[in-house]
Amino acid sequence: MPTLNVAQIEQTLDVTCDTVIRNEQYFSDLDGLAGDGDFGTSLATGFKVIKAELPGMDKSAVGAMLLKLSMLCSKHVGGSSGPIWGTGFMKAAFVSKGLEEVTYDQLTQMVGAAVEGIMARGGAVRGDKTLLDALIPIHEKMQEMDGSDLGAVLAAVTAEADKAIDETRTLVAHRGRASQVGARSANTPDPGIVGVATILYDWCKHYGVDYKPQAAELAR
Ligand SMILES: [Mg+2]
């Protein structure tokens, strides 16, 4: 069974930083359709700090690196995203505390813990048109698969996030800043869901995993 070590997770985080930084304007434009237009800048501001600090982070264990990542998100990612992403990485860090590499089952538990932490932190549930509408089906898909082929898992979870863009498009947001504009959020994609899907799709491209995007925001 394949495992993931600290160096592999670090590389994946570095790819994630590049994705977030490159999409700063696009993610803010999406947020501007129904929210306050700060999502891309909030995220990119934090991930520029993370990109710079990544090489010097404590790599003694997956959990140690993710805990530092969590603190940097909480401190430097702006808006409502900072505490949400910070909580997700903190819960994943607790599961991977002291582990130099994680098994697929542990990785699945890390995602599950992140989902529970984000739900508790933000008070959102499935269907509220937040990034949880991508993360919950991703966790379920991971539980269904055996993890013997990580490329197949990556393609499958990217498909879940991709589907979530269109499945939630016509919903009205109930949580986060977009909820304050009520009906104006209907028929616009949730930037958090697009963000998760874009990060996963870029992981596919980086690791040579074939994936054909469906939602317009991913296929652009
Ligand atoms: Mg916003």
XYZ file of C-alpha atoms and ligand atoms in Angstrom:
221
model
C 0.000 0.000 0.000
C 1.398 3.459 -0.897
C 2.071 5.925 1.918
C 2.733 9.667 1.873
C 5.804 11.075 3.608
C 6.564 14.599 4.795
C 8.528 15.486 1.641
C 5.666 14.403 -0.644
C 3.152 16.412 1.374
C 5.501 19.412 1.360
C 5.746 19.229 -2.433
C 1.957 19.049 -2.713
C 1.611 22.064 -0.429
C 4.089 23.991 -2.579
C 1.967 23.227 -5.666
C -1.074 24.405 -3.677
C 0.642 27.719 -2.862
C 1.350 28.287 -6.570
C -2.285 27.534 -7.456
C -3.672 29.933 -4.860
C -1.219 32.717 -5.768
C -1.823 32.321 -9.528
C -5.628 32.430 -9.060
C -5.748 35.417 -6.697
C -7.603 37.681 -9.125
C -9.874 34.937 -10.477
C -10.990 33.772 -7.011
C -11.658 37.359 -5.936
C -13.654 37.984 -9.129
C -15.789 34.910 -8.354
C -16.318 36.111 -4.778
C -17.325 39.522 -6.128
C -20.341 37.984 -7.915
C -22.132 37.369 -4.589
C -19.719 38.276 -1.792
C -17.292 41.030 -0.959
C -14.680 40.081 -3.557
C -11.858 39.398 -1.122
C -11.557 35.600 -1.264
C -8.666 35.417 -3.729
C -6.649 38.116 -1.975
C -7.378 36.693 1.498
C -6.146 33.266 0.462
C -3.178 34.448 -1.641
C -1.897 36.768 1.091
C -1.625 33.803 3.468
C -0.255 31.331 0.937
C 2.507 33.744 -0.114
C 3.710 33.613 3.517
C 3.286 29.804 3.566
C 5.266 29.437 0.300
C 8.113 31.487 1.787
C 8.124 29.608 5.121
C 7.620 26.088 3.738
C 11.328 25.278 3.183
C 12.196 26.175 6.800
C 9.273 24.425 8.498
C 9.690 21.604 11.053
C 9.658 18.411 8.904
C 10.131 15.929 11.762
C 6.547 14.732 11.286
C 3.527 15.352 9.034
C 1.622 16.706 12.039
C 4.359 19.188 12.947
C 4.387 20.643 9.431
C 0.571 20.815 9.244
C 0.347 22.455 12.672
C 2.686 25.226 11.502
C 0.621 25.497 8.308
C -2.514 25.826 10.427
C -0.996 28.650 12.475
C 0.103 30.502 9.330
C -3.422 30.185 7.850
C -5.027 31.496 11.022
C -2.583 34.396 11.197
C -2.175 35.422 7.551
C -5.212 34.233 5.557
C -7.765 37.022 5.746
C -11.552 37.139 6.091
C -13.555 34.131 7.211
C -11.184 31.784 5.322
C -8.291 32.098 7.813
C -9.984 30.404 10.798
C -11.740 27.879 8.519
C -8.615 26.680 6.668
C -6.563 27.015 9.856
C -8.975 24.758 11.740
C -8.978 22.183 8.938
C -5.181 21.893 8.905
C -5.037 21.876 12.727
C -7.423 18.907 12.975
C -5.470 17.057 10.261
C -2.267 17.845 12.193
C -3.651 16.226 15.364
C -4.365 12.970 13.478
C -0.862 12.933 11.929
C 0.993 14.012 15.097
C 4.424 12.325 15.294
C 3.977 10.425 12.000
C 6.835 10.624 9.470
C 4.513 9.177 6.834
C 0.781 8.547 6.658
C -1.135 5.584 5.288
C -4.186 6.024 3.064
C -6.463 5.252 6.025
C -4.722 7.901 8.101
C -4.997 10.397 5.228
C -8.728 9.660 5.049
C -9.021 10.201 8.817
C -7.146 13.518 8.459
C -9.668 14.720 5.864
C -12.554 13.524 8.061
C -11.162 15.368 11.083
C -10.702 18.525 8.988
C -14.328 18.311 7.803
C -15.643 17.897 11.362
C -13.457 20.751 12.610
C -14.604 23.103 9.852
C -18.259 22.233 10.512
C -17.818 22.942 14.226
C -15.838 26.146 13.611
C -18.092 27.715 10.984
C -21.446 26.174 11.925
C -22.105 25.158 8.315
C -23.635 21.893 7.132
C -23.868 20.209 3.745
C -25.989 22.240 1.341
C -25.066 25.630 2.822
C -22.990 26.323 -0.294
C -19.568 26.394 1.350
C -16.373 24.433 0.716
C -17.892 21.671 2.868
C -20.064 20.780 -0.145
C -16.803 19.719 -1.804
C -14.974 18.353 1.259
C -17.774 16.097 2.587
C -18.228 14.120 -0.688
C -14.423 13.984 -1.039
C -14.173 12.351 2.386
C -16.987 9.916 1.545
C -15.292 8.968 -1.739
C -12.002 8.375 0.087
C -13.786 6.060 2.546
C -15.248 4.068 -0.366
C -11.865 3.545 -2.083
C -9.023 1.330 -0.830
C -6.176 3.713 -1.678
C -4.075 1.171 -3.560
C -3.846 3.648 -6.472
C -3.405 7.227 -5.232
C -3.722 8.605 -8.777
C -7.161 7.004 -9.071
C -8.123 8.509 -5.705
C -6.944 11.954 -6.838
C -8.981 11.760 -10.057
C -12.051 10.570 -8.103
C -11.917 13.314 -5.455
C -11.275 15.966 -8.123
C -14.462 14.746 -9.833
C -16.371 15.154 -6.528
C -15.204 18.774 -6.124
C -15.871 19.469 -9.819
C -19.454 18.108 -9.476
C -20.005 20.207 -6.344
C -19.468 23.421 -8.347
C -22.492 22.768 -10.557
C -24.603 20.990 -7.909
C -24.474 24.018 -5.601
C -24.517 26.722 -8.270
C -28.240 27.486 -7.944
C -28.338 27.267 -4.138
C -28.565 30.379 -1.965
C -25.646 30.659 0.480
C -26.542 30.370 4.159
C -23.117 30.743 5.737
C -20.151 33.023 5.158
C -20.193 36.506 3.715
C -22.129 35.452 0.610
C -25.136 34.709 2.881
C -25.473 38.428 3.587
C -26.576 39.111 0.039
C -29.152 36.289 0.081
C -30.687 35.685 -3.308
C -27.840 37.433 -5.143
C -25.754 34.325 -4.367
C -28.110 32.073 -6.355
C -26.758 31.071 -9.765
C -23.151 31.947 -8.912
C -20.521 29.322 -8.052
C -19.182 29.224 -4.499
C -15.569 30.486 -4.604
C -14.512 28.102 -1.812
C -15.752 25.074 -3.748
C -14.089 26.337 -6.946
C -10.921 26.893 -4.903
C -10.854 23.302 -3.619
C -11.590 21.929 -7.097
C -8.905 24.100 -8.725
C -6.291 22.987 -6.181
C -7.129 19.310 -6.778
C -7.151 19.722 -10.563
C -3.702 21.339 -10.381
C -2.502 18.370 -8.275
C -3.747 16.111 -11.114
C -1.770 18.126 -13.670
C 1.346 18.196 -11.488
C 1.314 14.441 -10.834
C 0.292 13.452 -14.377
C -3.174 12.185 -13.432
C -5.632 12.377 -16.335
C -8.733 14.389 -15.484
C -11.210 16.088 -17.777
C -12.892 19.018 -15.982
C -16.656 19.514 -16.350
C -17.585 22.773 -14.606
C -16.919 25.948 -16.603
C -14.807 27.415 -13.763
C -12.438 24.444 -13.963
C -12.405 23.953 -17.754
C -11.655 27.630 -18.507
Mg -15.413 37.295 0.617
